[in-house]
């Protein structure tokens, strides 16, 4: 009952924020554009390939979902602390664990809702054009896990940060670091300093954005040229199923460990 | 209702509460007095199990365990600053009544009594309501959940005089049976509501007794404010400076504030009348908090001054 109330309030808070509608709009518009124009080869070249559209959707999710998950969760606790809302909430018969769980559920539900709205519209257009639904469903599922990982991370930061502004700047930096230190971005550093290739492969699985990218490509179109050097080495070592499992496991671990670390920080604040 | 034994709280090297011992009986209305940083809010946080502490603390017979939520069912809390929630009034009331495990009916009935029926005001965003309306809502939630203990942490600090008067009138009418512990800087509020006063000074209990007892202990006397027309301040000041019942006086707004010696307030007024001074209005004011605390600090006993309860 308590958790449901807290989660519902969290959803309502998130859905009243402009970012929710902005992200849903970006998803709908971006997804539709990609689905409509990503298939230009169907008409020009006379063969049916949806890889480009799906890769575009994946790229869209890869940039937008971590950022919106981080920004919304970063505000959830630090923002409430600043306005006095958290102190009043905690003075009620609720535990800090319940509050943290409620915040997580509320933010995650709102983010997932905006993802579903975006992919739903895209899926409808894709279905009308005869594109099989399974790849989009897989993309949706993986994107949901990705968002869970970043909601956990964002709430962890929010539990620790003293102000909303500080939490926002930290999560924005995290997003940039994870994006910049992707497989290709990191390659030059590894070549420059002669670091072992194994380290690059491990980092590719540890970085949740890179994990998402590798897992998605392995699921939809396991092409070495798309996977990149670390991904290609990983699929060689782990196999396609192994890479998918490792990438999914990495994202799930981020979601779980981020949640536990954030909850610990939040309860320790008492 | 509240029993504290050796209640202490430290933040690093800084001692906020230094071994408080006090007891608040059921139905008592106790004012918690002290300057900023005296430890009032920390004491509330301890009672609400929001923070860890040393010593023993019990509410309604139950030990307070930091982080344990059950004790909060016994406590209705009204904070100093209205919490900012992006909700309508109805959503806000339903949310917090739900968290407290009570229906919306209790708080809604109290809000209706306060001239804020949810049918009329429920659709308004919380941010659209005045500070007084939000504090009344928090009070309705605290009272409507049937908690036997009310904690009010300077609940009217951000309200204008009218809203402050309304809030305390409401509190007096609706919380007649509840045990009340409220923090305030305003001696007039305390005079209106409290049956007993606890004075916190630098984390220590500097006084425990009635308000009159506090006046006696600190030799604090009420002050007089005299309304004087423009241009007459100088002549009235000169006349009252010779009055033996006046220890000090100073201009204050459209008049003079007079510190009275002993219990001789009437003597000052008689002097005004006998000398035909151009005083158009007078008001009695409680002693200043600064004076009371300064006396407790400089002259007060090492042990908290206590007196026989009334």
Coordinates of C-alpha atoms in Angstrom, one line a residue, chain A residues 82-88, chain B residues 41 77-85 92 131 134-135 138 152-159:
Chain A
X82 CA 15.8 20.9 -1.3
X83 CA 12.1 21.8 -1.2
X84 CA 11.5 20.2 2.2
X85 CA 9.2 17.6 0.6
X86 CA 11.6 14.8 1.7
X87 CA 11.7 15.8 5.3
X88 CA 8.0 16.0 5.6
Chain B
X41 CA 14.5 20.9 15.4
X77 CA 3.9 16.8 12.5
X78 CA 3.7 20.3 11.2
X79 CA 7.0 21.7 9.9
X80 CA 8.2 25.3 9.8
X81 CA 8.3 25.5 6.0
X82 CA 5.5 24.2 3.9
X83 CA 6.8 21.3 1.8
X84 CA 6.6 22.0 -1.9
X85 CA 4.7 19.2 -3.7
X92 CA -1.8 16.0 -1.4
X131 CA 1.3 29.8 3.3
X134 CA -0.9 25.1 3.4
X135 CA -0.1 25.2 7.2
X138 CA -0.7 20.2 7.4
X152 CA 4.8 21.7 15.6
X153 CA 8.2 23.1 14.6
X154 CA 7.7 26.9 14.4
X155 CA 4.6 26.3 12.3
X156 CA 3.8 30.0 11.9
X157 CA 7.3 31.4 11.3
X158 CA 6.5 32.2 7.7
X159 CA 3.0 33.4 8.1

